XYZ file of C-alpha atoms in Angstrom:
657
model
C -12.443 4.172 -37.790
C -12.284 5.769 -34.328
C -14.405 4.274 -31.582
C -15.300 5.594 -28.150
C -16.550 3.834 -25.028
C -19.306 5.895 -23.446
C -20.866 5.497 -20.001
C -24.569 6.364 -19.734
C -26.530 5.727 -16.536
C -24.536 2.697 -15.431
C -24.150 1.141 -18.892
C -21.106 1.116 -21.174
C -21.726 1.595 -24.891
C -19.271 1.254 -27.780
C -19.891 4.101 -30.236
C -18.033 4.025 -33.584
C -17.426 7.301 -35.383
C -16.960 7.369 -39.160
C -16.124 11.052 -39.333
C -13.614 12.808 -37.066
C -15.257 16.111 -37.938
C -18.264 15.176 -35.815
C -18.553 16.906 -32.451
C -18.537 15.894 -28.803
C -22.235 16.834 -28.726
C -22.924 14.321 -31.507
C -21.140 11.599 -29.530
C -23.269 12.367 -26.472
C -26.516 12.298 -28.455
C -25.557 9.085 -30.236
C -24.723 7.403 -26.933
C -28.057 8.510 -25.459
C -29.860 7.243 -28.580
C -28.239 3.830 -28.224
C -29.042 3.802 -24.523
C -32.730 4.599 -25.241
C -32.881 1.944 -27.961
C -31.980 -0.740 -25.411
C -34.699 0.331 -22.957
C -38.361 -0.752 -23.270
C -39.500 2.702 -22.116
C -36.769 4.595 -23.982
C -35.122 5.258 -20.639
C -37.989 7.568 -19.671
C -37.403 10.013 -22.561
C -39.739 10.912 -25.405
C -36.879 11.679 -27.787
C -33.130 12.217 -27.903
C -33.606 15.896 -28.629
C -35.172 16.589 -25.216
C -32.220 15.136 -23.292
C -29.825 17.711 -21.883
C -26.403 16.396 -20.904
C -22.751 17.094 -20.237
C -19.846 15.015 -21.544
C -16.659 14.482 -19.557
C -13.564 12.326 -19.759
C -13.430 9.323 -17.455
C -9.752 10.020 -16.832
C -9.522 13.159 -14.718
C -13.271 13.931 -15.039
C -12.562 16.943 -17.284
C -15.665 18.468 -18.901
C -15.723 18.646 -22.704
C -17.251 21.368 -24.884
C -20.099 19.894 -26.959
C -18.999 21.950 -29.962
C -15.420 20.612 -30.013
C -14.470 18.245 -32.821
C -13.910 14.654 -31.737
C -10.600 14.389 -33.579
C -9.323 17.348 -31.563
C -10.873 16.677 -28.165
C -10.507 12.903 -27.824
C -8.139 10.074 -28.679
C -9.243 6.887 -30.363
C -10.656 4.351 -27.862
C -10.965 7.021 -25.169
C -13.496 6.549 -22.365
C -16.076 9.263 -21.745
C -19.140 9.689 -19.565
C -22.470 11.284 -20.448
C -24.033 12.959 -17.414
C -27.734 13.588 -17.970
C -29.079 16.761 -16.407
C -31.273 16.090 -13.371
C -29.917 12.604 -12.696
C -29.005 11.728 -9.106
C -25.952 9.507 -8.778
C -26.815 6.029 -7.570
C -24.920 5.070 -4.406
C -24.106 1.758 -6.119
C -22.475 3.394 -9.124
C -18.758 2.731 -9.486
C -17.187 6.159 -9.920
C -15.096 6.882 -12.979
C -12.006 7.140 -10.808
C -10.916 5.545 -7.536
C -9.965 7.517 -4.466
C -6.690 9.329 -4.978
C -7.271 9.910 -8.685
C -5.087 13.027 -8.574
C -2.097 10.754 -8.188
C -2.825 9.265 -11.592
C -3.097 12.496 -13.520
C 0.711 12.312 -13.614
C 0.915 8.571 -14.361
C 3.681 7.664 -16.764
C 4.111 4.176 -18.142
C 7.335 2.730 -16.686
C 10.237 1.899 -18.972
C 12.200 -0.340 -16.598
C 11.487 -4.013 -15.957
C 11.801 -6.378 -13.014
C 12.623 -9.990 -13.893
C 10.440 -12.386 -11.919
C 11.532 -15.953 -11.258
C 9.327 -16.841 -8.288
C 12.282 -17.019 -5.924
C 13.852 -13.593 -5.374
C 11.110 -10.951 -5.035
C 11.644 -8.575 -2.094
C 9.171 -6.495 -0.140
C 10.771 -3.359 -1.587
C 10.373 -4.731 -5.126
C 6.679 -5.447 -4.632
C 5.958 -1.996 -3.222
C 7.734 -0.433 -6.209
C 5.732 -2.610 -8.580
C 2.597 -1.397 -6.819
C 3.635 2.217 -7.345
C 3.978 1.574 -11.070
C 7.744 2.036 -11.184
C 8.386 -1.154 -13.164
C 6.939 -3.517 -15.722
C 7.336 -7.281 -15.416
C 9.009 -9.949 -17.509
C 9.830 -13.578 -16.742
C 13.312 -15.022 -16.584
C 14.068 -17.736 -19.172
C 14.340 -20.314 -16.393
C 10.908 -19.334 -15.063
C 9.399 -19.733 -18.537
C 10.909 -23.203 -18.785
C 9.519 -24.259 -15.392
C 6.044 -22.963 -16.289
C 6.068 -24.954 -19.549
C 7.198 -28.136 -17.816
C 4.456 -27.748 -15.213
C 1.819 -27.303 -17.914
C 2.939 -30.481 -19.663
C 1.962 -32.429 -16.543
C -1.552 -30.931 -16.683
C -1.891 -31.737 -20.388
C -0.945 -35.364 -19.671
C -3.565 -35.602 -16.916
C -6.268 -34.331 -19.264
C -5.172 -36.576 -22.124
C -5.146 -39.650 -19.891
C -8.429 -38.624 -18.181
C -6.855 -39.016 -14.742
C -9.037 -37.940 -11.809
C -7.205 -35.039 -10.115
C -8.698 -32.465 -7.743
C -9.488 -29.131 -9.337
C -8.492 -30.286 -12.801
C -10.998 -33.012 -13.588
C -13.143 -32.685 -10.437
C -15.231 -30.048 -8.719
C -13.995 -28.007 -5.768
C -14.352 -28.137 -1.983
C -17.347 -30.307 -1.102
C -17.604 -31.283 -4.798
C -14.083 -32.756 -4.898
C -15.519 -36.217 -5.591
C -17.565 -35.025 -8.555
C -15.759 -35.960 -11.775
C -16.142 -33.484 -14.646
C -16.144 -34.720 -18.284
C -13.334 -33.440 -20.521
C -15.580 -31.354 -22.752
C -16.644 -29.273 -19.726
C -13.224 -28.678 -18.154
C -12.881 -25.154 -19.541
C -16.404 -24.282 -18.414
C -15.480 -25.607 -14.957
C -12.670 -23.064 -14.664
C -14.794 -20.114 -15.822
C -17.586 -21.121 -13.435
C -15.050 -21.307 -10.617
C -13.877 -17.727 -11.200
C -17.420 -16.378 -11.583
C -18.909 -18.096 -8.544
C -15.970 -17.263 -6.290
C -16.088 -13.561 -7.222
C -18.285 -12.823 -4.240
C -16.359 -10.219 -2.253
C -17.816 -7.027 -0.821
C -16.586 -3.618 0.255
C -14.492 -0.919 -1.370
C -12.199 -1.957 -4.211
C -8.478 -2.147 -3.620
C -6.656 1.000 -4.690
C -4.750 0.756 -7.998
C -1.455 0.467 -6.093
C -2.693 -2.428 -3.978
C -4.350 -4.190 -6.901
C -1.117 -3.842 -8.872
C 0.788 -5.393 -5.960
C -1.720 -8.237 -5.751
C -1.446 -8.988 -9.471
C 2.351 -8.748 -9.477
C 2.621 -11.126 -6.542
C 0.303 -13.677 -8.154
C 2.461 -13.515 -11.306
C 5.570 -14.150 -9.184
C 4.008 -17.217 -7.593
C 2.874 -18.561 -10.962
C 6.428 -18.038 -12.256
C 7.689 -20.653 -9.769
C 6.238 -23.351 -12.023
C 4.122 -25.310 -9.552
C 0.676 -24.018 -10.577
C 0.115 -25.652 -13.964
C -0.772 -22.459 -15.810
C 0.230 -22.283 -19.475
C 2.984 -19.893 -20.521
C 0.588 -18.327 -23.037
C -1.939 -17.440 -20.332
C 0.709 -16.216 -17.913
C 2.105 -13.879 -20.579
C -1.391 -12.495 -21.144
C -1.649 -11.771 -17.425
C 1.743 -10.027 -17.530
C 0.611 -7.921 -20.512
C -2.423 -6.783 -18.498
C -0.152 -5.841 -15.590
C 2.242 -3.942 -17.837
C -0.696 -1.996 -19.297
C -1.956 -1.313 -15.759
C -5.313 -2.963 -16.496
C -6.479 -3.671 -12.953
C -9.553 -5.623 -11.913
C -12.184 -4.465 -9.441
C -11.174 -6.366 -6.274
C -13.353 -5.815 -3.166
C -11.256 -5.723 -0.013
C -13.509 -8.031 2.049
C -14.427 -11.681 1.600
C -11.354 -13.800 2.263
C -11.020 -16.061 5.303
C -7.416 -16.829 4.394
C -7.864 -20.529 3.544
C -8.173 -22.041 0.965
C -6.071 -19.002 0.144
C -7.622 -15.650 -0.720
C -10.262 -17.120 -3.003
C -12.718 -14.227 -3.280
C -10.260 -11.375 -3.972
C -8.130 -13.448 -6.334
C -11.277 -14.531 -8.190
C -12.216 -10.881 -8.708
C -8.671 -10.324 -9.952
C -9.086 -13.179 -12.458
C -12.601 -12.090 -13.440
C -11.333 -8.893 -15.031
C -8.599 -10.806 -16.851
C -11.218 -12.995 -18.562
C -13.056 -9.862 -19.666
C -15.864 -9.860 -17.099
C -16.693 -7.495 -14.259
C -15.005 -4.113 -13.962
C -11.457 -2.968 -14.581
C -9.501 0.247 -14.162
C -6.578 1.719 -16.022
C -5.057 5.206 -16.034
C -6.325 5.564 -19.596
C -9.925 4.474 -19.043
C -10.855 4.875 -15.407
C -13.439 2.279 -14.331
C -15.224 0.477 -17.161
C -16.344 -2.984 -18.232
C -13.272 -5.192 -18.273
C -13.621 -6.210 -21.924
C -13.565 -2.558 -23.003
C -10.564 -1.710 -20.839
C -8.593 -4.642 -22.244
C -9.624 -3.786 -25.803
C -8.617 -0.152 -25.340
C -5.099 -1.394 -24.591
C -5.022 -3.829 -27.504
C -5.425 -6.866 -25.231
C -7.729 -9.876 -25.442
C -9.504 -11.532 -22.505
C -7.832 -14.669 -21.172
C -9.495 -17.903 -22.318
C -9.026 -20.283 -19.413
C -7.670 -23.748 -20.064
C -8.180 -26.655 -17.641
C -6.713 -25.928 -14.175
C -5.991 -22.266 -15.025
C -8.884 -20.734 -13.109
C -7.717 -22.556 -10.005
C -4.124 -21.513 -10.711
C -5.141 -17.846 -10.734
C -7.190 -17.841 -7.521
C -5.592 -20.286 -5.082
C -3.026 -18.621 -2.805
C -2.280 -16.168 0.009
C -1.404 -13.205 -2.190
C -4.045 -10.797 -0.836
C -2.798 -11.250 2.731
C 0.824 -11.138 1.679
C 0.681 -8.144 -0.674
C -1.146 -5.991 1.876
C 1.217 -7.309 4.533
C 4.168 -6.309 2.375
C 2.937 -2.709 2.276
C 2.364 -2.788 6.042
C 5.907 -4.031 6.664
C 7.563 -1.434 4.430
C 5.561 1.416 5.956
C 6.324 0.060 9.436
C 10.053 0.097 8.692
C 9.822 3.698 7.499
C 7.843 5.020 10.456
C 9.827 3.052 13.075
C 13.141 4.642 12.190
C 11.571 8.099 11.913
C 9.930 7.597 15.322
C 13.425 7.691 16.854
C 14.069 11.088 15.276
C 10.722 12.521 16.399
C 11.224 11.220 19.944
C 14.750 12.692 20.065
C 13.329 16.085 19.102
C 10.704 15.816 21.845
C 13.373 14.896 24.390
C 15.279 18.056 23.467
C 12.169 20.229 23.864
C 11.392 18.649 27.243
C 15.022 19.170 28.305
C 15.753 15.505 28.845
C 19.126 13.893 29.435
C 21.168 11.726 27.078
C 22.568 9.568 29.899
C 19.928 6.868 29.404
C 21.396 6.135 25.978
C 24.908 5.382 27.218
C 26.583 2.551 25.296
C 27.359 0.485 28.398
C 23.723 0.406 29.540
C 22.609 -1.241 26.310
C 25.633 -3.485 25.952
C 24.520 -5.420 29.044
C 21.064 -5.998 27.551
C 22.125 -6.537 23.943
C 18.883 -6.764 22.004
C 19.628 -5.728 18.434
C 16.812 -3.195 18.109
C 17.488 -1.640 21.513
C 21.164 -1.125 20.724
C 20.375 0.460 17.359
C 17.746 2.860 18.748
C 20.054 3.980 21.567
C 22.758 4.592 18.985
C 20.441 6.729 16.872
C 19.561 8.840 19.888
C 23.253 9.377 20.667
C 23.912 10.358 17.054
C 21.125 12.964 17.063
C 21.356 14.469 20.550
C 23.903 16.664 22.303
C 27.481 15.466 21.839
C 30.903 16.702 20.800
C 29.750 16.145 17.200
C 26.501 18.072 17.520
C 26.438 20.412 20.530
C 23.011 21.627 21.612
C 22.392 25.030 23.133
C 19.145 23.709 24.597
C 20.965 20.846 26.331
C 23.635 23.226 27.624
C 20.940 25.475 29.125
C 19.863 22.785 31.625
C 23.122 20.890 32.090
C 23.229 21.650 35.835
C 19.524 21.217 36.615
C 18.490 19.118 39.642
C 16.566 16.445 37.691
C 18.050 12.959 38.104
C 16.197 11.010 35.418
C 13.436 11.396 32.831
C 9.996 9.852 32.485
C 9.779 6.403 30.925
C 8.396 7.806 27.661
C 11.779 9.486 27.136
C 14.197 7.296 29.046
C 12.882 3.948 27.780
C 12.703 4.733 24.069
C 15.516 2.265 23.197
C 13.725 -0.551 25.003
C 10.242 0.256 23.600
C 11.203 1.379 20.101
C 13.843 -1.344 19.977
C 11.478 -4.270 20.305
C 9.288 -2.714 17.607
C 12.281 -2.788 15.257
C 12.944 -6.420 16.104
C 9.267 -7.290 15.630
C 9.261 -5.713 12.177
C 12.413 -7.641 11.235
C 10.773 -10.910 12.331
C 7.608 -10.193 10.341
C 9.539 -9.070 7.277
C 11.374 -12.392 7.224
C 8.084 -14.323 7.169
C 6.506 -12.060 4.554
C 9.595 -12.300 2.314
C 9.433 -16.104 2.466
C 5.724 -15.977 1.653
C 6.353 -13.679 -1.340
C 8.378 -16.445 -2.954
C 6.324 -19.451 -1.899
C 4.071 -21.698 -3.974
C 0.663 -21.614 -2.304
C -1.532 -23.556 -4.751
C -3.499 -26.742 -4.337
C -2.885 -29.153 -5.890
C 0.815 -28.527 -6.455
C 2.242 -29.592 -9.806
C 5.687 -31.211 -9.571
C 7.080 -31.519 -13.089
C 10.182 -33.366 -11.876
C 7.928 -36.140 -10.554
C 5.320 -35.865 -13.288
C 2.487 -35.657 -10.758
C 0.246 -33.394 -8.708
C 0.007 -33.535 -4.926
C -2.734 -32.054 -2.757
C -1.573 -30.244 0.350
C -2.218 -27.165 2.469
C 0.189 -24.461 1.325
C -2.795 -22.194 0.659
C -3.399 -21.806 4.394
C -2.672 -18.230 5.431
C -1.709 -18.880 9.051
C 1.911 -17.803 8.612
C 1.279 -14.299 7.258
C -1.866 -13.933 9.394
C -0.055 -14.590 12.668
C 2.888 -12.448 11.593
C 0.696 -9.469 10.688
C -1.269 -9.717 13.928
C 2.108 -9.555 15.672
C 3.126 -6.586 13.515
C 0.011 -4.643 14.544
C 0.688 -5.314 18.235
C 4.334 -4.332 17.882
C 4.017 -1.180 15.779
C 1.107 0.115 17.867
C 3.462 0.710 20.778
C 5.126 3.527 18.842
C 1.805 5.380 18.828
C 1.056 4.530 22.457
C 4.340 5.982 23.727
C 4.181 8.910 21.279
C 0.750 9.941 22.565
C 2.168 10.076 26.111
C 5.002 12.302 24.905
C 2.442 14.596 23.247
C 0.698 14.820 26.620
C 3.967 15.866 28.235
C 4.536 18.518 25.571
C 1.026 19.962 25.983
C 0.844 19.799 29.788
C 2.531 22.918 31.294
C 3.120 21.185 34.624
C 5.279 18.608 32.823
C 6.841 20.635 30.026
C 7.486 24.096 31.522
C 6.055 25.351 28.218
C 2.819 27.302 27.605
C -0.295 25.147 27.937
C -1.080 23.333 24.676
C 1.914 25.006 23.069
C 0.238 28.279 22.182
C 0.415 31.888 23.322
C -2.657 33.558 24.849
C -4.110 30.303 26.119
C -7.848 30.533 26.583
C -8.257 32.743 23.564
C -6.296 30.069 21.687
C -6.580 26.306 22.266
C -3.417 25.284 20.412
C -2.725 21.545 20.413
C -5.540 20.671 22.829
C -7.637 18.712 20.307
C -4.681 17.532 18.247
C -3.716 15.610 21.379
C -7.284 14.294 21.604
C -6.968 13.069 18.024
C -3.792 11.199 18.940
C -5.533 9.653 21.949
C -8.489 8.602 19.772
C -6.199 6.935 17.241
C -4.325 5.062 19.956
C -7.564 3.859 21.520
C -8.914 2.682 18.169
C -5.688 0.815 17.476
C -5.956 -1.018 20.788
C -9.106 -2.699 19.479
C -7.501 -3.347 16.098
C -4.586 -5.083 17.799
C -6.829 -7.953 18.907
C -5.481 -10.841 16.786
C -7.807 -11.897 13.980
C -5.921 -15.160 13.561
C -7.162 -16.483 16.915
C -10.551 -16.852 15.222
C -11.643 -19.577 12.821
C -14.981 -20.476 11.264
C -15.609 -23.696 9.362
C -16.544 -23.120 5.699
C -17.319 -25.080 2.534
C -19.504 -27.661 4.264
C -16.768 -28.418 6.811
C -14.166 -29.357 4.190
C -12.342 -26.124 5.030
C -12.787 -26.454 8.760
C -9.922 -24.251 9.977
C -9.051 -20.892 8.449
C -6.588 -18.081 9.208
C -8.697 -14.896 8.871
C -5.509 -13.414 7.440
C -7.244 -10.895 5.166
C -8.490 -8.953 8.168
C -5.105 -9.349 9.874
C -3.486 -7.619 6.890
C -6.080 -4.857 6.517
C -6.077 -3.935 10.191
C -2.268 -4.045 10.358
C -2.263 -1.400 7.638
C -4.765 0.685 9.594
C -2.652 0.461 12.752
C 0.465 1.499 10.806
C -1.428 4.496 9.414
C -2.549 5.483 12.923
C 1.059 5.306 14.107
C 2.109 7.595 11.257
C -0.622 10.088 12.132
C 0.125 10.130 15.855
C 3.827 10.672 15.180
C 2.933 13.443 12.727
C 1.136 15.205 15.588
C 4.105 14.695 17.910
C 6.459 16.048 15.239
C 4.363 19.207 14.918
C 4.097 19.587 18.696
C 7.851 19.182 19.195
C 8.612 21.782 16.517
C 6.109 24.146 18.111
C 7.830 23.583 21.461
C 11.106 24.674 19.883
C 9.526 28.072 19.173
C 9.254 28.747 22.912
C 12.917 27.888 23.502
C 14.329 30.304 20.936
C 16.848 31.780 20.443
C 18.456 28.571 21.737
C 19.186 25.973 19.088
C 19.148 22.187 19.224
C 21.670 19.932 17.447
C 22.372 20.330 13.748
C 20.485 17.194 12.606
C 17.433 18.098 14.688
C 17.553 21.682 13.411
C 17.453 20.193 9.903
C 14.321 18.265 10.873
C 12.806 21.457 12.276
C 13.620 23.309 9.036
C 12.005 20.544 7.010
C 8.769 20.784 8.997
C 8.754 24.562 8.762
C 9.056 24.283 4.976
C 5.486 22.932 4.910
C 3.939 24.101 8.204
C 4.429 27.543 9.716
C 4.557 28.111 13.513
C 1.323 28.589 15.465
C 1.016 32.219 16.463
C -2.709 31.846 17.026
C -5.351 29.191 16.350
C -5.966 28.103 12.765
C -7.374 25.166 10.803
C -5.071 22.384 12.016
C -6.035 19.297 9.966
C -4.071 20.342 6.840
C -0.929 20.794 8.954
C -1.291 17.290 10.389
C -1.749 15.935 6.881
C 1.350 17.819 5.663
C 3.452 16.359 8.499
C 1.991 12.906 7.798
C 3.056 13.279 4.174
C 6.630 14.083 5.254
C 6.712 10.827 7.199
C 5.101 8.805 4.402
C 7.675 10.083 1.946
C 10.449 9.428 4.517
C 11.720 12.976 4.255
C 12.353 13.189 7.996
C 14.616 10.170 7.669
C 16.272 11.598 4.566
C 17.398 14.791 6.312
C 18.586 13.093 9.518
C 20.074 9.810 8.289
C 23.284 11.288 6.812
C 24.205 12.562 10.289
C 23.381 9.193 11.835
C 25.591 7.405 9.318
C 28.441 9.914 9.672
C 28.340 9.368 13.439
C 28.310 5.618 12.837
C 31.394 5.748 10.636
C 33.247 7.672 13.315
C 32.279 5.199 16.042
C 33.068 1.854 14.410
C 33.302 -0.705 15.976
C 31.216 0.861 18.770
C 28.188 0.724 16.566
C 27.024 -0.691 13.285
C 23.533 -1.096 11.738
C 22.346 -3.844 14.073
C 18.697 -3.712 13.067
C 17.522 -4.815 9.625
C 15.510 -1.592 9.528
C 18.645 0.579 9.624
C 20.106 2.151 6.504
C 23.657 1.112 5.752
C 26.201 3.596 4.492
C 26.344 1.698 1.196
C 22.580 1.953 0.686
C 22.698 5.661 1.441
C 25.327 6.173 -1.233
C 23.325 4.127 -3.727
C 20.413 6.451 -3.073
C 22.655 9.499 -3.564
C 22.304 10.651 0.023
C 24.911 13.215 1.025
C 26.881 12.388 4.154
C 28.019 15.712 5.588
C 31.667 16.335 6.350
C 30.715 18.706 9.162
C 27.702 20.253 10.814
C 27.639 22.918 8.125
C 25.837 21.627 5.035
């Protein structure tokens, strides 16, 4: 017998349907009738017949025709919403879909799997898991370690040994011994009481990353979770059943308790969950719609699910991967600006950087040489000012290897710490099966990823700071020898005047965000947790700074391409012309003023999807192959030739593609 889950005024109702020939209108009326039945005042209605309503799917918010047959319009267990005419949406109502729902209209369940063992997850893997590219399964060795760890917990319970978090309370209540018959209740109470976060929920991608990372840590076999429970958690991940996890509430020690508790709350069938099939709904209904049962927590398992640094680390992983992508594309954007401003390539000479051999600096200088005027890629623009009387360029052009270089090295340093943290056991107490005992420690403290992500924000911000100054040079006619604000008929048209202001605003905002959160600490839990990392905020603001960098560089990319228009018919180098062509495929030149925000967003999307890198990197790698051993990928953020080939990138044989 088909059954539908219907949302009416903030409540979810299960409505069975004995006859598929009934209509959508019947389903709406029946849901309203059940809603009224549960209200002392009938919900303010005299009768069902007077209620006027619309019915729409939760997934995609598509309106349904009340006369359509249910068997035609809906699938079994589908989620729908009854919108009563005249109702005003409560500001506290969780919408049927999160922000970015359009991305999920094309969601397809992945067919490929990633094997998790707790030891070998990479930042790239976790981002791909967040995007829904893979399902998860455990390696046989991981399953064995999880079972051995659980046997230690079972022995503790059987022998009635007093162990923190298993047979005692938590934090200040660590000395309170809990009787065996209440150990399961202890774990459920822990998850419920600690689910006290606030703010917007994590996006599906970020919640998926958080859940995947917690599974990876549990797979190490030091948490004491049962294999049965862990497999239930994996089934929820593979079905993309994602809990409502508010982004605020963690102080980063003892781990990310609040967000991980919200993550666990949905898994036990309480609170809210989201899936591509259901949208937001009560967790028990979302799980049931996917044929899953809520997790029944055994002793220690609530603590195993919520004690760790996975919120900090998963968000930090996204920040690192986006930082890598924008840092290497920043070199390409800056090279294009240098061409437009008629700069010199002399500052990128190999010998200059060989005597100050920082890895990132050497790599950035190499990229500039591979993109700018040379025997490989002659530039008509460069030839036009070859005999000018300028001796050297401004720092924002000349010092790109030194400034961009240290950003690359910073990212590499942070990535190393985050990668270690991805594969670290961060519980308390730790369960050591080889010793048959548990040991209390402090691996839950988030200071490592917190400090690293504060450093990442400071480092990556410099790309926006120097980019904004280059935008100023492009827009300022006394510095660029181009029309003011890169537009014809200045005065009638304002061109890039306010786009530059936007870049300046983003840079200024990021300066405040770069203040380290990890220098702060507030004592919590009645002074038992008397030093904390504040790593959750470090991760969230690092992501915001990375986004600002992307947006500022998107503006510079547009400005540089607009500058090219005023230098025509001269052409730049082949790789930079390819970048120009890419931008012009989504944004047309400015002939006169127009609505600019969509163009900035389009350029931002090119950078997010790494398309600027994709069109330029084959030329960089071809140049590299022809200059070995002069240069090799010295920075961990550089693509190798092998990785390019694995990704089916085409390395051109000549400038003509």
